[in-house]
Tab-separated table of C-alpha atoms and ligand atoms in Angstrom:
chain	number	residue	atom	x	y	z
A	1	MET	CA	68.531	103.017	22.484
A	2	SER	CA	68.135	100.806	26.229
A	3	ILE	CA	71.180	99.844	28.022
A	4	VAL	CA	69.568	96.961	28.690
A	5	ALA	CA	69.191	93.883	26.111
A	6	LYS	CA	66.235	93.213	24.288
A	7	ARG	CA	65.959	90.027	25.485
A	8	LEU	CA	65.487	91.285	29.225
A	9	GLY	CA	62.081	93.275	27.993
A	10	ARG	CA	60.435	89.029	28.400
A	11	ILE	CA	61.217	88.516	31.621
A	12	LYS	CA	60.442	89.826	35.088
A	13	PRO	CA	62.483	90.007	38.515
A	14	SER	CA	60.886	87.277	40.817
A	15	PRO	CA	57.693	87.938	42.355
A	16	THR	CA	58.497	85.931	45.619
A	17	LEU	CA	61.416	88.268	46.540
A	18	ALA	CA	59.172	91.283	45.639
A	19	VAL	CA	56.832	90.556	48.756
A	20	ILE	CA	59.504	89.731	50.717
A	21	ALA	CA	61.300	92.985	49.685
A	22	LYS	CA	57.557	95.174	50.532
A	23	ALA	CA	56.944	92.911	53.993
A	24	LYS	CA	60.709	94.364	55.302
A	25	GLU	CA	59.752	98.019	53.780
A	26	LEU	CA	56.872	97.643	55.929
A	27	LYS	CA	57.929	95.884	59.089
A	28	ALA	CA	60.967	98.609	58.538
A	29	ALA	CA	57.711	101.368	58.955
A	30	GLY	CA	57.117	99.845	61.878
A	31	ARG	CA	53.785	98.119	60.587
A	32	ASP	CA	52.981	94.418	62.577
A	33	VAL	CA	54.010	91.997	59.028
A	34	ILE	CA	54.042	88.616	59.416
A	35	GLY	CA	55.734	87.167	56.303
A	36	LEU	CA	54.802	84.393	55.190
A	37	GLY	CA	57.078	85.013	51.721
A	38	GLY	CA	59.570	83.129	51.667
A	39	GLY	CA	60.955	80.016	50.791
A	40	GLU	CA	63.511	78.989	53.544
A	41	PRO	CA	62.990	76.322	56.396
A	42	ASP	CA	62.850	78.693	59.561
A	43	PHE	CA	65.766	76.185	61.227
A	44	ASP	CA	69.132	76.839	61.512
A	45	THR	CA	72.139	74.430	59.355
A	46	PRO	CA	72.529	71.907	61.878
A	47	ASP	CA	75.603	71.946	63.454
A	48	PHE	CA	77.036	69.549	61.595
A	49	VAL	CA	77.814	70.336	58.683
A	50	LYS	CA	78.917	73.757	59.652
A	51	GLU	CA	81.711	72.068	60.961
A	52	GLY	CA	82.761	70.813	57.806
A	53	ALA	CA	82.707	74.054	56.823
A	54	TYR	CA	84.847	74.905	59.348
A	55	ALA	CA	87.311	72.297	59.089
A	56	ALA	CA	87.208	72.963	55.513
A	57	ILE	CA	88.888	76.433	56.069
A	58	ARG	CA	91.356	76.065	59.016
A	59	SER	CA	92.918	73.002	56.802
A	60	GLY	CA	93.374	75.792	53.569
A	61	GLN	CA	89.969	74.746	51.212
A	62	THR	CA	90.113	77.409	50.626
A	63	LYS	CA	91.371	77.964	46.743
A	64	TYR	CA	89.558	77.097	43.026
A	65	THR	CA	88.173	73.578	43.158
A	66	ALA	CA	87.300	71.935	39.536
A	67	VAL	CA	84.240	73.888	38.580
A	68	ASP	CA	81.762	71.079	38.155
A	69	GLY	CA	82.671	70.381	41.749
A	70	THR	CA	85.255	68.930	44.365
A	71	PRO	CA	85.544	65.058	43.626
A	72	GLU	CA	85.450	64.430	47.482
A	73	LEU	CA	81.789	66.222	46.951
A	74	LYS	CA	80.510	64.414	43.474
A	75	ASP	CA	81.099	60.705	45.547
A	76	ALA	CA	79.042	62.104	48.457
A	77	ILE	CA	76.176	62.972	45.396
A	78	ILE	CA	76.985	59.668	43.908
A	79	ALA	CA	76.107	58.182	46.970
A	80	LYS	CA	73.379	59.423	47.755
A	81	PHE	CA	71.683	59.120	44.591
A	82	LYS	CA	72.490	55.303	44.949
A	83	ARG	CA	71.223	54.983	48.484
A	84	ASP	CA	68.283	57.178	48.155
A	85	ASN	CA	66.810	57.000	44.686
A	86	GLY	CA	69.096	53.640	43.100
A	87	LEU	CA	70.496	55.738	40.760
A	88	THR	CA	73.790	55.367	38.984
A	89	TYR	CA	76.458	58.337	38.051
A	90	ALA	CA	79.763	57.801	37.078
A	91	ARG	CA	81.606	60.979	38.539
A	92	ASP	CA	81.135	62.475	35.305
A	93	GLN	CA	77.713	62.239	34.972
A	94	ILE	CA	77.566	64.754	38.343
A	95	THR	CA	77.452	68.529	38.493
A	96	VAL	CA	77.629	70.677	41.617
A	97	GLY	CA	76.628	74.803	41.266
A	98	ASN	CA	75.787	77.724	42.583
A	99	GLY	CA	72.305	76.200	44.496
A	100	GLY	CA	69.836	74.703	42.780
A	101	LYS	CA	68.663	77.753	40.822
A	102	GLN	CA	72.140	77.468	39.088
A	103	VAL	CA	72.490	73.612	38.165
A	104	LEU	CA	68.484	74.118	36.392
A	105	TYR	CA	69.265	77.647	34.446
A	106	ASN	CA	73.051	76.266	33.282
A	107	ALA	CA	70.359	72.941	31.905
A	108	LEU	CA	68.465	75.134	30.023
A	109	MET	CA	71.349	77.056	28.605
A	110	ALA	CA	73.211	74.564	27.525
A	111	SER	CA	70.051	72.565	25.519
A	112	VAL	CA	67.543	75.283	24.575
A	113	ASN	CA	67.482	75.960	21.144
A	114	GLU	CA	65.451	78.530	19.608
A	115	GLY	CA	61.896	78.146	19.563
A	116	ASP	CA	62.211	75.144	22.034
A	117	GLU	CA	59.354	74.315	23.510
A	118	VAL	CA	59.452	73.272	27.210
A	119	ILE	CA	57.011	71.999	28.685
A	120	ILE	CA	55.992	73.564	32.973
A	121	PRO	CA	52.569	73.037	34.781
A	122	ALA	CA	51.293	75.468	36.322
A	123	PRO	CA	50.893	76.152	39.074
A	124	TYR	CA	55.245	76.692	39.042
A	125	TRP	CA	58.316	77.494	40.823
A	126	VAL	CA	58.589	81.161	39.631
A	127	SER	CA	62.168	80.860	37.721
A	128	TYR	CA	61.677	78.153	35.591
A	129	PRO	CA	59.620	80.317	32.656
A	130	ASP	CA	61.883	83.119	32.745
A	131	MET	CA	65.013	81.020	32.355
A	132	THR	CA	63.146	79.037	29.578
A	133	ILE	CA	62.584	82.044	28.446
A	134	LEU	CA	66.199	83.672	28.956
A	135	ALA	CA	67.393	80.288	27.235
A	136	GLY	CA	65.872	81.657	23.755
A	137	GLY	CA	62.775	78.898	24.613
A	138	THR	CA	59.118	79.249	24.594
A	139	PRO	CA	57.167	77.911	28.218
A	140	VAL	CA	54.183	76.420	27.400
A	141	PHE	CA	52.515	76.009	30.867
A	142	VAL	CA	49.869	73.430	31.539
A	143	GLU	CA	47.439	74.055	33.739
A	144	CYS	CA	47.131	71.307	36.926
A	145	PRO	CA	44.171	72.618	39.058
A	146	GLN	CA	43.276	72.136	42.478
A	147	GLN	CA	41.080	68.832	42.115
A	148	ASP	CA	43.753	67.547	40.470
A	149	GLY	CA	45.110	67.860	43.045
A	150	PHE	CA	47.692	70.465	41.611
A	151	LYS	CA	49.744	67.748	39.496
A	152	LEU	CA	50.035	66.531	35.995
A	153	ARG	CA	47.918	64.162	34.277
A	154	PRO	CA	49.045	61.903	31.691
A	155	GLU	CA	46.132	62.815	28.605
A	156	VAL	CA	47.429	66.405	29.557
A	157	LEU	CA	50.666	66.156	28.944
A	158	GLU	CA	50.554	64.146	25.971
A	159	LYS	CA	48.537	67.334	24.432
A	160	ALA	CA	51.048	69.493	24.800
A	161	ILE	CA	53.818	67.360	23.700
A	162	THR	CA	54.941	68.982	19.990
A	163	PRO	CA	57.705	68.136	17.921
A	164	ARG	CA	59.042	71.692	18.945
A	165	THR	CA	58.895	69.874	22.651
A	166	ARG	CA	62.483	70.021	24.272
A	167	TRP	CA	62.061	69.579	28.178
A	168	LEU	CA	59.072	68.596	30.735
A	169	ILE	CA	60.257	70.136	33.760
A	170	LEU	CA	58.636	68.363	36.911
A	171	ASN	CA	58.593	69.689	40.537
A	172	SER	CA	57.639	67.251	43.426
A	173	PRO	CA	57.255	68.102	45.793
A	174	SER	CA	56.380	71.283	44.459
A	175	ASN	CA	56.610	75.084	44.989
A	176	PRO	CA	54.367	76.629	45.676
A	177	THR	CA	51.702	73.326	46.231
A	178	GLY	CA	53.508	70.556	48.227
A	179	ALA	CA	51.687	68.508	46.101
A	180	ALA	CA	54.034	65.507	45.400
A	181	TYR	CA	53.746	62.358	42.932
A	182	THR	CA	53.137	59.027	43.779
A	183	ARG	CA	55.397	56.129	41.841
A	184	SER	CA	52.580	55.520	39.367
A	185	GLU	CA	51.460	58.941	38.777
A	186	ILE	CA	55.375	59.538	38.045
A	187	LYS	CA	55.190	56.111	35.777
A	188	ALA	CA	51.881	57.284	33.849
A	189	LEU	CA	53.978	59.970	32.953
A	190	THR	CA	56.917	58.351	31.913
A	191	ASP	CA	55.258	56.332	30.233
A	192	VAL	CA	53.837	59.093	27.461
A	193	LEU	CA	57.503	60.345	27.238
A	194	LEU	CA	58.232	57.333	26.149
A	195	LYS	CA	56.799	57.462	23.224
A	196	HIS	CA	57.808	60.937	22.370
A	197	PRO	CA	61.701	60.609	21.998
A	198	GLN	CA	62.804	64.357	21.589
A	199	VAL	CA	61.478	65.163	24.845
A	200	SER	CA	63.863	64.896	27.836
A	201	LEU	CA	62.812	65.453	31.256
A	202	ILE	CA	64.286	67.546	34.172
A	203	SER	CA	63.422	66.510	37.176
A	204	ASP	CA	63.329	69.409	40.379
A	205	ASP	CA	63.679	67.108	43.690
A	206	ILE	CA	65.176	69.666	46.030
A	207	TYR	CA	62.430	69.006	48.177
A	208	GLU	CA	63.008	65.353	48.640
A	209	LYS	CA	62.983	64.944	52.027
A	210	ILE	CA	59.991	67.073	53.452
A	211	ILE	CA	57.257	64.753	53.051
A	212	TYR	CA	54.688	63.967	55.472
A	213	ASP	CA	52.273	60.866	56.743
A	214	ARG	CA	54.481	58.070	55.343
A	215	PHE	CA	54.803	60.151	51.413
A	216	GLU	CA	57.193	57.587	49.921
A	217	PHE	CA	59.290	59.420	47.301
A	218	PHE	CA	60.828	58.664	44.149
A	219	THR	CA	62.002	60.421	40.943
A	220	PRO	CA	61.530	59.349	37.240
A	221	ALA	CA	64.799	58.275	36.597
A	222	GLN	CA	64.416	55.495	39.317
A	223	VAL	CA	60.496	54.669	38.886
A	224	GLU	CA	61.379	54.567	34.547
A	225	PRO	CA	64.881	52.999	33.996
A	226	GLU	CA	64.525	53.641	30.362
A	227	LEU	CA	64.114	57.267	30.841
A	228	TYR	CA	67.291	57.240	32.767
A	229	ASP	CA	69.466	58.456	29.085
A	230	ARG	CA	67.503	61.629	29.007
A	231	THR	CA	66.486	62.557	32.425
A	232	LEU	CA	68.493	65.347	34.489
A	233	THR	CA	67.485	64.713	37.919
A	234	VAL	CA	68.288	68.213	39.924
A	235	ASN	CA	68.228	68.265	44.084
A	236	GLY	CA	70.723	70.342	46.149
A	237	VAL	CA	70.871	71.123	50.288
A	238	SER	CA	68.873	73.927	50.324
A	239	LYS	CA	65.788	73.396	51.806
A	240	VAL	CA	66.684	69.666	53.838
A	241	TYR	CA	69.508	71.091	55.926
A	242	ALA	CA	68.419	74.437	55.773
A	243	MET	CA	71.088	75.781	53.888
A	244	THR	CA	69.822	77.933	51.371
A	245	GLY	CA	72.068	81.284	52.282
A	246	TRP	CA	75.180	78.170	51.930
A	247	ARG	CA	74.446	77.922	47.683
A	248	ILE	CA	75.024	74.162	46.495
A	249	GLY	CA	72.825	72.139	44.170
A	250	TYR	CA	74.090	68.966	41.947
A	251	ALA	CA	72.271	67.643	39.347
A	252	GLY	CA	72.755	64.071	37.763
A	253	GLY	CA	72.450	63.006	33.931
A	254	PRO	CA	73.319	62.439	30.394
A	255	ARG	CA	77.285	63.350	29.949
A	256	GLU	CA	76.386	65.641	27.139
A	257	LEU	CA	74.433	67.338	29.186
A	258	ILE	CA	76.381	67.716	31.942
A	259	ARG	CA	79.943	68.961	30.267
A	260	ALA	CA	77.930	71.196	28.704
A	261	MET	CA	76.412	73.115	32.019
A	262	THR	CA	79.809	72.735	32.912
A	263	ASP	CA	81.084	74.253	30.458
A	264	ILE	CA	79.035	77.586	30.423
A	265	GLN	CA	79.744	77.714	34.552
A	266	SER	CA	83.259	77.573	34.107
A	267	HIS	CA	82.697	80.930	31.704
A	268	SER	CA	79.927	82.138	34.755
A	269	THR	CA	80.881	81.338	38.302
A	270	SER	CA	82.798	78.894	38.084
A	271	ASN	CA	82.985	76.565	41.024
A	272	ALA	CA	80.493	77.193	43.944
A	273	SER	CA	82.559	78.082	47.126
A	274	SER	CA	85.159	75.555	48.328
A	275	ILE	CA	83.454	76.366	52.075
A	276	SER	CA	79.930	75.898	51.462
A	277	GLN	CA	80.633	72.233	48.829
A	278	ALA	CA	82.909	71.097	51.916
A	279	ALA	CA	79.392	71.519	54.023
A	280	ALA	CA	77.473	69.965	51.987
A	281	LEU	CA	79.875	67.089	52.006
A	282	ALA	CA	79.495	67.348	55.848
A	283	ALA	CA	75.673	67.558	54.907
A	284	LEU	CA	75.217	64.565	52.194
A	285	ASN	CA	77.642	62.007	54.304
A	286	GLY	CA	76.193	62.965	57.934
A	287	ASP	CA	73.160	61.701	59.709
A	288	GLU	CA	69.345	62.126	59.215
A	289	ALA	CA	68.604	61.598	62.153
A	290	PHE	CA	67.769	65.744	62.582
A	291	LEU	CA	65.258	65.599	60.008
A	292	ALA	CA	62.570	63.398	61.654
A	293	GLU	CA	61.963	66.258	64.642
A	294	ARG	CA	62.020	68.657	62.158
A	295	ASN	CA	60.280	67.085	59.887
A	296	ALA	CA	57.430	66.872	62.574
A	297	ALA	CA	57.321	70.166	63.302
A	298	PHE	CA	56.015	71.486	59.660
A	299	ARG	CA	53.638	68.660	59.448
A	300	GLN	CA	52.037	69.999	63.228
A	301	ARG	CA	52.299	73.405	60.903
A	302	ARG	CA	50.850	72.248	57.278
A	303	ASP	CA	47.908	70.281	59.742
A	304	MET	CA	47.455	73.492	62.047
A	305	VAL	CA	47.464	75.939	58.765
A	306	VAL	CA	45.024	73.864	56.804
A	307	GLU	CA	42.343	73.376	59.400
A	308	MET	CA	42.173	77.454	60.307
A	309	LEU	CA	42.291	78.485	56.565
A	310	ASN	CA	39.636	76.178	55.286
A	311	ALA	CA	37.937	77.738	58.903
A	312	ALA	CA	38.481	81.290	56.541
A	313	ALA	CA	35.418	81.924	54.438
A	314	GLY	CA	35.658	81.710	51.340
A	315	LEU	CA	38.676	79.903	51.284
A	316	SER	CA	39.283	76.176	50.441
A	317	CYS	CA	43.178	74.315	51.290
A	318	PRO	CA	44.174	71.069	49.797
A	319	LYS	CA	46.411	69.056	52.130
A	320	PRO	CA	49.694	68.803	50.900
A	321	GLU	CA	51.996	65.637	50.591
A	322	GLY	CA	55.537	67.600	51.442
A	323	ALA	CA	57.862	70.738	50.974
A	324	PHE	CA	56.664	73.634	52.940
A	325	TYR	CA	53.799	75.387	50.459
A	326	VAL	CA	50.215	75.546	51.145
A	327	TYR	CA	48.330	76.945	47.969
A	328	PRO	CA	45.064	77.546	49.404
A	329	SER	CA	42.270	79.217	46.677
A	330	CYS	CA	40.400	82.613	47.128
A	331	ALA	CA	38.476	82.087	44.494
A	332	GLY	CA	34.860	82.745	47.062
A	333	CYS	CA	36.531	85.923	47.852
A	334	ILE	CA	37.044	87.263	45.054
A	335	GLY	CA	34.255	89.745	44.064
A	336	LYS	CA	33.524	90.684	47.059
A	337	LYS	CA	34.086	94.035	48.859
A	338	THR	CA	36.567	95.020	50.847
A	339	PRO	CA	35.770	97.626	54.547
A	340	ASP	CA	36.841	100.378	52.502
A	341	GLY	CA	34.783	99.727	49.200
A	342	LYS	CA	37.222	98.073	46.865
A	343	VAL	CA	36.027	94.861	45.178
A	344	LEU	CA	39.106	92.313	45.052
A	345	GLU	CA	39.387	91.531	41.771
A	346	THR	CA	42.334	89.364	41.600
A	347	ASP	CA	44.219	87.102	43.631
A	348	GLY	CA	46.748	90.595	43.375
A	349	ASP	CA	44.162	92.582	45.037
A	350	PHE	CA	43.435	89.765	47.912
A	351	VAL	CA	46.939	88.978	48.225
A	352	ASN	CA	47.761	92.863	49.261
A	353	TYR	CA	44.858	93.531	50.633
A	354	LEU	CA	46.283	90.945	53.629
A	355	LEU	CA	48.922	92.896	53.547
A	356	GLU	CA	47.254	96.350	54.167
A	357	SER	CA	44.233	95.172	56.493
A	358	VAL	CA	45.704	92.268	58.512
A	359	GLY	CA	49.423	92.830	57.946
A	360	VAL	CA	50.380	88.948	56.960
A	361	ALA	CA	51.906	88.821	53.104
A	362	CYS	CA	52.019	86.222	51.078
A	363	VAL	CA	52.306	85.810	47.423
A	364	GLN	CA	49.592	85.729	44.937
A	365	GLY	CA	49.171	82.882	42.714
A	366	ALA	CA	49.112	85.085	39.584
A	367	ALA	CA	53.007	84.526	40.325
A	368	PHE	CA	52.742	81.015	39.921
A	369	GLY	CA	50.652	80.643	36.758
A	370	LEU	CA	46.992	79.668	38.527
A	371	SER	CA	44.895	81.854	40.210
A	372	PRO	CA	43.001	82.651	42.257
A	373	CYS	CA	44.705	80.899	44.712
A	374	PHE	CA	47.965	82.211	47.040
A	375	ARG	CA	50.954	80.900	48.361
A	376	ILE	CA	51.508	80.333	52.112
A	377	SER	CA	55.256	79.569	53.554
A	378	TYR	CA	54.783	77.558	56.597
A	379	ALA	CA	58.304	77.551	57.281
A	380	THR	CA	57.933	80.142	60.234
A	381	SER	CA	57.028	79.663	63.920
A	382	THR	CA	53.074	77.961	65.168
A	383	GLU	CA	52.825	80.976	66.991
A	384	ALA	CA	53.181	83.666	64.371
A	385	LEU	CA	51.417	81.069	61.535
A	386	ARG	CA	49.017	80.646	64.230
A	387	GLU	CA	48.229	84.790	64.767
A	388	ALA	CA	48.362	84.746	60.621
A	389	CYS	CA	46.020	82.485	60.237
A	390	THR	CA	43.502	83.874	62.891
A	391	ARG	CA	44.565	87.737	61.225
A	392	ILE	CA	43.298	85.822	57.743
A	393	GLN	CA	39.930	84.038	59.226
A	394	LYS	CA	39.726	87.859	59.900
A	395	ALA	CA	40.145	89.757	57.394
A	396	CYS	CA	37.720	87.111	54.644
A	397	ALA	CA	34.989	87.457	57.851
A	398	ALA	CA	35.164	91.377	57.176
A	399	LEU	CA	34.458	91.037	53.172
A	400	ARG	CA	31.175	91.623	51.548
A	401	PRO	CA	29.316	90.283	49.298
B	501	LIG	C1	60.951	74.399	43.102
B	501	LIG	C2	62.748	74.825	43.600
B	501	LIG	N1	63.587	74.152	42.502
B	501	LIG	C3	64.510	74.832	42.857
B	501	LIG	C4	65.146	75.988	43.630
B	501	LIG	C5	66.710	76.410	43.987
B	501	LIG	O1	66.805	76.409	45.282
B	501	LIG	P1	68.438	77.173	45.730
B	501	LIG	O2	69.117	77.183	44.302
B	501	LIG	O3	68.041	77.636	46.971
B	501	LIG	O4	69.415	75.259	45.579
B	501	LIG	C6	64.058	76.648	45.020
B	501	LIG	C7	63.817	77.370	45.586
B	501	LIG	O5	63.487	77.851	46.090
B	501	LIG	C8	62.741	75.552	44.655
B	501	LIG	O6	61.799	76.050	45.331
């Protein structure tokens, strides 16, 4: 009998972390590898945020806090939701966890019964399906191909809903595609949900402020107030404030669900770090001016990467609205032969070929549920990106029919 529980047999380790580990291994062995696999900004946490943490340490904020977050941080989150999203929450509708990841995990564990269905538009963030499975639910994938801008269309959503559907998870701007929904695109989806009261909505807004070309961000509970009572709006400081290591995420939503999520957290991790909560408070209450410069840098990199990838034989790369990822199709490379005579059959073969032949680490589309594609994170220096794209062009040019 295995020491590991049966339910673990149904999930897989994070494939994005696996790529990062393989790239690190090759680097350690002396290979020249450019890693484009990671999902975190290369910028540092802003100084004013760090100051919040130093002050918390100095003033002795080093003990347990309320499981679901300090009152001060909750008030800052309430103010943020009001200011940015026009959403009104009371303190008992807010919960703070160790990253958006824990908040999402708590939400699914707190709400999904055995056999409940969770609709996950593909390509998706890698953790949604496995979290759903751990909670006893069944992920229902709906394909959102490149020609639909990688976005869920209302008629596709309608078809996927059954009496067992418990949640729809929307993520905009998206990891892995960078695609973001306009107000009217969200409205078309919330109109469908209005007809199905058994379905609640998780909106993962973690890339909310990493958007380009004057794109206007909206979140579903704001677009359709009638869905406010069955929407969990998830956000966090990891991406926007370059605070991935601090581990703070949060959500606003229905009281009963928030209470259940907090109960789960009370028996697993308890509160998120008191120091990190103080830093997140500084972030949310601070001046956002620093973001304009960072987003401008991200936008320049996005434009360069999209242009260079579209110039590579066999690749086609749409220009996304936000986040720091692009999700090119490598359909034109599938079925071709590498200089070593190996036929590329899948996007997994393709990213392996890139890593082994030119030392560029990306993640295969299969990891995100839509193939044949791959994800590039452009949250790295412009020089490294230019070099990586040049190498990708060379690798593509070396393929033979
Ligand atoms: C779509 C999406 N949601 C949630 C998270 C979780 O972020 P964190 O746990 O660092 O807040 C990530 C991080 O990669 C993400 O890409």
